[in-house]
XYZ file of C-alpha atoms in Angstrom:
381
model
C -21.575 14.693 4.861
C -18.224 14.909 3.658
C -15.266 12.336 5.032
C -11.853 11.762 3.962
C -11.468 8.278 1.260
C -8.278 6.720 1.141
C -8.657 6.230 -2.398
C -5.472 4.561 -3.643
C -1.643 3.810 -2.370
C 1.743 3.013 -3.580
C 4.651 1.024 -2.693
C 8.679 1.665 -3.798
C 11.027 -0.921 -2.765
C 14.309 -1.052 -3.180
C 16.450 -3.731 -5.724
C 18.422 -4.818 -2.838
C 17.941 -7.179 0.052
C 20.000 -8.763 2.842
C 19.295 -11.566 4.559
C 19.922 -12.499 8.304
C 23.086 -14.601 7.661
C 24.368 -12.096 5.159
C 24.037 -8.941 8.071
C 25.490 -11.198 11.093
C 28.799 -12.467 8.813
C 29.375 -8.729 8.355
C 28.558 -7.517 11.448
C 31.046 -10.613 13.500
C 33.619 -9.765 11.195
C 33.421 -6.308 12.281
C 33.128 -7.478 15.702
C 36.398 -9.756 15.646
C 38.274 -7.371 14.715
C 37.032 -4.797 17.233
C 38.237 -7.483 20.162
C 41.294 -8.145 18.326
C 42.017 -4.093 18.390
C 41.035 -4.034 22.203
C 42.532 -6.979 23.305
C 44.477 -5.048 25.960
C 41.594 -3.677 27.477
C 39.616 -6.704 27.323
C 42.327 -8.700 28.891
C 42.745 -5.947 31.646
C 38.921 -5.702 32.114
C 38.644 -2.308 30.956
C 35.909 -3.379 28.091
C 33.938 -6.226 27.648
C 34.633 -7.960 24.658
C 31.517 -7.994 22.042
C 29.709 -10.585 21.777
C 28.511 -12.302 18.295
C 25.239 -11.701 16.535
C 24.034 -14.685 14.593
C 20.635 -15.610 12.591
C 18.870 -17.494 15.431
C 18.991 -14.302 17.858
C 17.958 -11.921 15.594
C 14.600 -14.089 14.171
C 13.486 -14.436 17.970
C 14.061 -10.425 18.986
C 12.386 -9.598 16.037
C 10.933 -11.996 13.609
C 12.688 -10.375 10.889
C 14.463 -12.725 8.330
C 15.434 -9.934 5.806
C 15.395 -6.147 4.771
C 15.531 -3.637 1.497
C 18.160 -1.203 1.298
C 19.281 1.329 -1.008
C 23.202 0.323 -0.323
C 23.918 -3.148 0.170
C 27.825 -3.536 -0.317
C 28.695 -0.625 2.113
C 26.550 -1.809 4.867
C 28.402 -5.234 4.376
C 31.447 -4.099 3.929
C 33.191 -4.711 7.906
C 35.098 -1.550 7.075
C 32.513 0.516 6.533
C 29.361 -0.911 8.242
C 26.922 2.063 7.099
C 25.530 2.738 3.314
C 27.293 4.538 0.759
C 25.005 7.056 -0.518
C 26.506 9.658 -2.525
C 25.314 12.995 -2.196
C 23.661 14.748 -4.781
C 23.667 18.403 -6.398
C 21.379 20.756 -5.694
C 19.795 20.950 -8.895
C 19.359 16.968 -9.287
C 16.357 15.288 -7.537
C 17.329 14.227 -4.134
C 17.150 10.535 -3.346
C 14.338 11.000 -0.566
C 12.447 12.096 -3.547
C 12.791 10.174 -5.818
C 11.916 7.440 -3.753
C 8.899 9.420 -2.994
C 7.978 10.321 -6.390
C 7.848 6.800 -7.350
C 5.953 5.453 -4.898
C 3.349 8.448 -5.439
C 3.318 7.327 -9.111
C 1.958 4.021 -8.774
C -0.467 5.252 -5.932
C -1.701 8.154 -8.813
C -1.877 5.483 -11.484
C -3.936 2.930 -9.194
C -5.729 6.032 -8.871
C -6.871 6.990 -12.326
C -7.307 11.389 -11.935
C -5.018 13.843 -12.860
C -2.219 15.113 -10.540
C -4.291 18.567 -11.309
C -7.002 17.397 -8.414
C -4.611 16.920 -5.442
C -4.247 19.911 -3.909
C -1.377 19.401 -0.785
C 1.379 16.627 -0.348
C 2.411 15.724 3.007
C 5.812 14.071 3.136
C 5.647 12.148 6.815
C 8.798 10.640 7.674
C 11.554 9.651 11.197
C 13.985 11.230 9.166
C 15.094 14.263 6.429
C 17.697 15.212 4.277
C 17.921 18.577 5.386
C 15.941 20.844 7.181
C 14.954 22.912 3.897
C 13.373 23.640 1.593
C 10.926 21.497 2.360
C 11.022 17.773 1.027
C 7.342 17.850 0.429
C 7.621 20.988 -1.474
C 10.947 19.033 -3.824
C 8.272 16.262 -4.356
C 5.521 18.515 -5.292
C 7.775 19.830 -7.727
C 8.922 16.673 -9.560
C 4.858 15.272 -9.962
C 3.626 18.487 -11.326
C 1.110 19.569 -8.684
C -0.068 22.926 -7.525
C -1.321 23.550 -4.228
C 1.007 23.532 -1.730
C 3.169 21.113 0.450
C 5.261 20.624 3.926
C 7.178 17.702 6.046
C 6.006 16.150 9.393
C 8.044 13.734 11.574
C 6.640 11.664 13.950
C 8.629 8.973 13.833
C 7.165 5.610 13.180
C 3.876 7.352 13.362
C 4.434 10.193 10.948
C 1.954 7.912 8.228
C -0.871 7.832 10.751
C -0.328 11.347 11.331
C -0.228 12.264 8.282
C -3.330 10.616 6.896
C -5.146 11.839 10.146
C -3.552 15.635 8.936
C -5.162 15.045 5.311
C -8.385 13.584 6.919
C -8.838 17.158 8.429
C -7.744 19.440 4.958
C -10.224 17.022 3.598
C -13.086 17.672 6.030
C -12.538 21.078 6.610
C -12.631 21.698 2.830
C -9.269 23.106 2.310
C -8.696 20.798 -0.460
C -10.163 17.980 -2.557
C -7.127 15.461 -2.301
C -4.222 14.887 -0.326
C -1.096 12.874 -1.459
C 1.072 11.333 1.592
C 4.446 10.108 1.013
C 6.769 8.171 3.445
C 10.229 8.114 2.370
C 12.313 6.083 4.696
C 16.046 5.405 4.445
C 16.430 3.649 7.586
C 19.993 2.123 6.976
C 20.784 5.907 7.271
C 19.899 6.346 11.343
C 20.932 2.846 12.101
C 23.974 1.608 14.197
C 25.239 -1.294 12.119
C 28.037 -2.239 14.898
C 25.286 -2.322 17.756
C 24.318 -5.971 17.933
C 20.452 -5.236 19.686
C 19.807 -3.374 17.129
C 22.142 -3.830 13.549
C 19.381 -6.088 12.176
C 16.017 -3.377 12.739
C 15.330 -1.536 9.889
C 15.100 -1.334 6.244
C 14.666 1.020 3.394
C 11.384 1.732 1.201
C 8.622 4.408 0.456
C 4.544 4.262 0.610
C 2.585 6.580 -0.596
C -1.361 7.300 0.268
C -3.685 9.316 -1.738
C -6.707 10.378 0.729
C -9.728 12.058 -1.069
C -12.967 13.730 -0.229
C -15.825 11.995 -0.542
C -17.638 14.460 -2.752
C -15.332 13.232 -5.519
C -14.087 9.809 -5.215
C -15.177 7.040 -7.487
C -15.873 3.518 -6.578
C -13.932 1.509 -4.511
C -11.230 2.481 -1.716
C -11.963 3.336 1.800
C -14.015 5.033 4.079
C -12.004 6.686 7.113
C -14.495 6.275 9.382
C -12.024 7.840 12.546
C -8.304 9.007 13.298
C -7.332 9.278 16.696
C -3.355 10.466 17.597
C -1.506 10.038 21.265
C 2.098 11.347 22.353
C 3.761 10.509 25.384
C 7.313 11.828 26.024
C 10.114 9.042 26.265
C 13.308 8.749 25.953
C 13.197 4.850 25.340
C 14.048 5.669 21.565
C 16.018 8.314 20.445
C 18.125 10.160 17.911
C 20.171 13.122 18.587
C 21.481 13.791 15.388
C 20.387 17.527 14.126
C 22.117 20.949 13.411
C 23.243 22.009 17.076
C 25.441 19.161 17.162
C 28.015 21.270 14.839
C 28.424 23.760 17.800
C 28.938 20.691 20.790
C 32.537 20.384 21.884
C 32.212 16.293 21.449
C 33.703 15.189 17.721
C 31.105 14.696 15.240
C 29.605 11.476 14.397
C 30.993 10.114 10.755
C 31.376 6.874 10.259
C 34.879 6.583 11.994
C 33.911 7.530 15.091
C 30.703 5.382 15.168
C 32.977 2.702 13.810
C 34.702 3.180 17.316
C 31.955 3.182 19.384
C 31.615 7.099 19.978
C 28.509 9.405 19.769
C 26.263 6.193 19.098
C 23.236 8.886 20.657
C 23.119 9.978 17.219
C 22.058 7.464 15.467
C 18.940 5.235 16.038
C 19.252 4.011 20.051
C 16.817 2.079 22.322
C 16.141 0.237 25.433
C 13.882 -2.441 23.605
C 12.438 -4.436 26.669
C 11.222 -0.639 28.118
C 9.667 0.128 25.286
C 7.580 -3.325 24.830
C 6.848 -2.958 28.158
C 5.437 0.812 27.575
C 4.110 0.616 24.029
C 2.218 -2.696 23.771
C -0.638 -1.291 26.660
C -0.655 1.808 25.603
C -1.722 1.094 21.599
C -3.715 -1.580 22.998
C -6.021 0.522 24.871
C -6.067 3.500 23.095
C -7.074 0.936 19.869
C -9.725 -0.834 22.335
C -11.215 3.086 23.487
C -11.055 4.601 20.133
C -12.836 1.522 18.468
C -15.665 2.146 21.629
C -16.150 5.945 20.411
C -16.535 4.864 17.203
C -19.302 1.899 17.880
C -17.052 -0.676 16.163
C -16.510 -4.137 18.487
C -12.736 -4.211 17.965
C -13.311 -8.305 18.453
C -14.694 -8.396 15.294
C -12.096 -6.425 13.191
C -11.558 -8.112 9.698
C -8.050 -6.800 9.523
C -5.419 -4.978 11.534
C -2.692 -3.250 9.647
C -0.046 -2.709 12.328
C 3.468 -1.203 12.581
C 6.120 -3.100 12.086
C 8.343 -2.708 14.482
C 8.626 -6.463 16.258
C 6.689 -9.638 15.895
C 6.303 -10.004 19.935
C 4.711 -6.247 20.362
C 2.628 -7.083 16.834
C 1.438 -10.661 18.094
C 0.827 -9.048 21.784
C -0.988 -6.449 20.969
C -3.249 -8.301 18.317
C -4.324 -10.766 21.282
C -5.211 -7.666 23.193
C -7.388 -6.415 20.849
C -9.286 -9.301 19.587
C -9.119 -10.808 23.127
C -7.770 -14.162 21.193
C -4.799 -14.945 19.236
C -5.024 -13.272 15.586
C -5.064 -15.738 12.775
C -2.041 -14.419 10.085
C -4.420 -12.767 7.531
C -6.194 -10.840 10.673
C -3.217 -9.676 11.696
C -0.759 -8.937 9.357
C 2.923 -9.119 9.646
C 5.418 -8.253 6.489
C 8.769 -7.828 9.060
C 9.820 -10.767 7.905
C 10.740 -9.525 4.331
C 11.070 -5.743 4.822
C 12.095 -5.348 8.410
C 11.471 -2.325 10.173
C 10.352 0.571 7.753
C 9.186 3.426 10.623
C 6.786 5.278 9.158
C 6.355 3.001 6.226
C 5.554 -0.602 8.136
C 1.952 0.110 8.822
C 1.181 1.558 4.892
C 2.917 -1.552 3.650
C 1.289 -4.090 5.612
C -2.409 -2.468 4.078
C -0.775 -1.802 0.130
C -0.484 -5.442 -0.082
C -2.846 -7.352 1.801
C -5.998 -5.579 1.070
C -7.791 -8.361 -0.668
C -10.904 -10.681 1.009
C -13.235 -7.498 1.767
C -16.355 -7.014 1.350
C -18.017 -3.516 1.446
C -18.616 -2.455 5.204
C -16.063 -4.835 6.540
C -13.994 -2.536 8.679
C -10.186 -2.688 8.959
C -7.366 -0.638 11.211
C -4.105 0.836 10.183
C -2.239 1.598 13.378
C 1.027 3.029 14.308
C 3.133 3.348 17.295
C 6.703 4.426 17.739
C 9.451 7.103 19.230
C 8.045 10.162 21.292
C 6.090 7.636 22.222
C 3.651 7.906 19.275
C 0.302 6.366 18.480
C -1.987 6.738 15.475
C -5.221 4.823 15.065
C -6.910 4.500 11.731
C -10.550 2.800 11.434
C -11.217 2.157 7.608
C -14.570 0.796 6.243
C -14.525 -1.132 2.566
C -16.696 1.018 0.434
């Protein structure tokens, strides 16, 4: 019977990197002189004066030490405090994909067949670049494939989704071979003068190739089940998008984010909700899905989750295997690249795939705004 391989992936990360110390010395600066401008206020008890980040804070909320990003020096820059990423022409490749593009390239290469045997790409992603044409279709473009392509936005989940979306083209026969891309430019969304949140996310691309099992060669892995969940929430949000234009409020540059206004659109959150929400809900639907599927989720080799925070990831790993996970069981890469949405979950699997035997089963798992949950069970062929 036919089933849907992921056959091969790909990883782009950016040259850059900040670490914890180098985001909090920026971000205090900023602050500093934010109280300085509002002393009046302050004084009068108007505004509360902000309070400092600093290194120690950050590696407890999160566990993240450091993070990729396309723009380093405007993201540092107190003046600025958001990445400098020039726009480009219409007729040059957009930076979205290119980042996509290369990512897909090593994932192609790793996978050894012509570009002539994938027949859609699925660009899954928390954020565009514009609402068209399509990205998918740009990227489709630039790698020479035929077929046809489209975006999908799930936030954090869009990857699960998106391999679950291929999974079905693949079974139902529609086409041969899927490639999924997850271009992420998180700096982008984020509010780099809100302290709970300046240090979340970073910037990178995955890309999955998922195949039918008619045609793939050796090697790779058998998707033995995909299983998606949405629950509406407004515990993590973004209101960026087109209709803002016609609101009466002033738009939302970096000026008047700078100054605290129209922080709704960029990334936002009410963190301890969200744990509090999130960490039983992927836990059980991970626990019920592995029962449909006859796999004893105690005795999962690997779990590949998203990396959003080491508390929900550590949490929800002792839910699961009903103990807690030793680090190559359950594995964490926040450290180094922070928060990558719909990337965290592909990254975690594109570089700690090794120690498996065939049958050993895995699970690459997402969960994120909407709320959003994506379970993948994957069996070493």
């Amino acid at each position: 019977m036919t089933h849907a391989v992921i056959a091969a992936t790909g990883l782009f990360t950016p040259e850059q990197s900040i670490s914890n110390a180098e985001l909090v010395e920026a971000y205090n600066a900023w602050a500093d002189q934010w109280n300085r401008d509002h002393a009046l206020q302050i004084a009068e008890g108007d505004v509360a004066a902000l309070t400092p980040s600093s290194v120690e804070f950050i590696e407890k909320a999160s566990g993240i030490k450091s993070r990729f990003v396309l723009d380093k020096a405007g993201i540092l820059d107190p003046k600025r405090m958001a990445p400098n990423l020039p726009e480009r022409s219409n007729d040059e490749l957009s930076i979205m994909a290119e980042m996509a593009v290369r990512a897909a390239r090593q994932a192609i290469e790793a996978w050894g067949k012509p570009v002539s045997e994938i027949g859609a790409v699925l660009c899954a992603a928390s954020n565009m670049p514009r609402p068209y044409p399509a990205l998918a279709v740009e990227i489709q473009q630039a790698l020479g494939i035929e077929g046809f392509g489209f975006d999908m936005n799930v936030a954090c989940s869009s990857a699960t989704f998106g391999i679950k979306t291929a999974a079905d083209f693949i079974a139902s026969g529609s086409v041969k071979a899927v490639l999924m891309v997850n271009p992420e430019i998180c700096s982008a969304h984020l509010n780099f003068t809100d302290r709970d949140s300046h240090f979340i996310f970073g910037d990178v691309c995955t890309a999955v190739i998922v195949e039918s099992s008619d045609t793939a060669g050796p090697g790779g892995w058998d998707v033995l089940g995909t299983r998606l969940k949405t629950v509406f929430s407004n515990n993590i949000r973004n209101n960026f998008g087109f209709l803002n234009r016609w609101a009466e409020e002033t738009g939302a540059g970096p000026t008047e984010r700078a100054a605290g206004q129209q922080d709704d659109k960029l990334f936002i959150q009410q963190g301890r909700k969200v744990f509090k929400d999130v960490v039983p809900l992927v836990s059980d639907m991970i626990v019920d899905h592995a029962g449909e599927l006859g796999i004893e989720p105690t005795g999962l080799k690997r779990m590949w989750l998203h990396q959003a925070n080491i508390n929900m990831n550590q949490m929800i790993g002792r839910k699961v295997l009903g103990r807690d996970p030793e680090p190559q069981e359950n594995v964490i890469i926040l450290d180094e690249y922070a928060n990558t949405s719909s990337a965290g979950s592909i990254i975690a699997f594109h570089l700690n795939q090794q120690g498996f035997e065939t049958g050993e089963v895995g699970l690459i798992c997402s969960f994120g705004a909407g709320y959003s949950a994506g379970t993948v069970f994957v069996r070493k062929r």
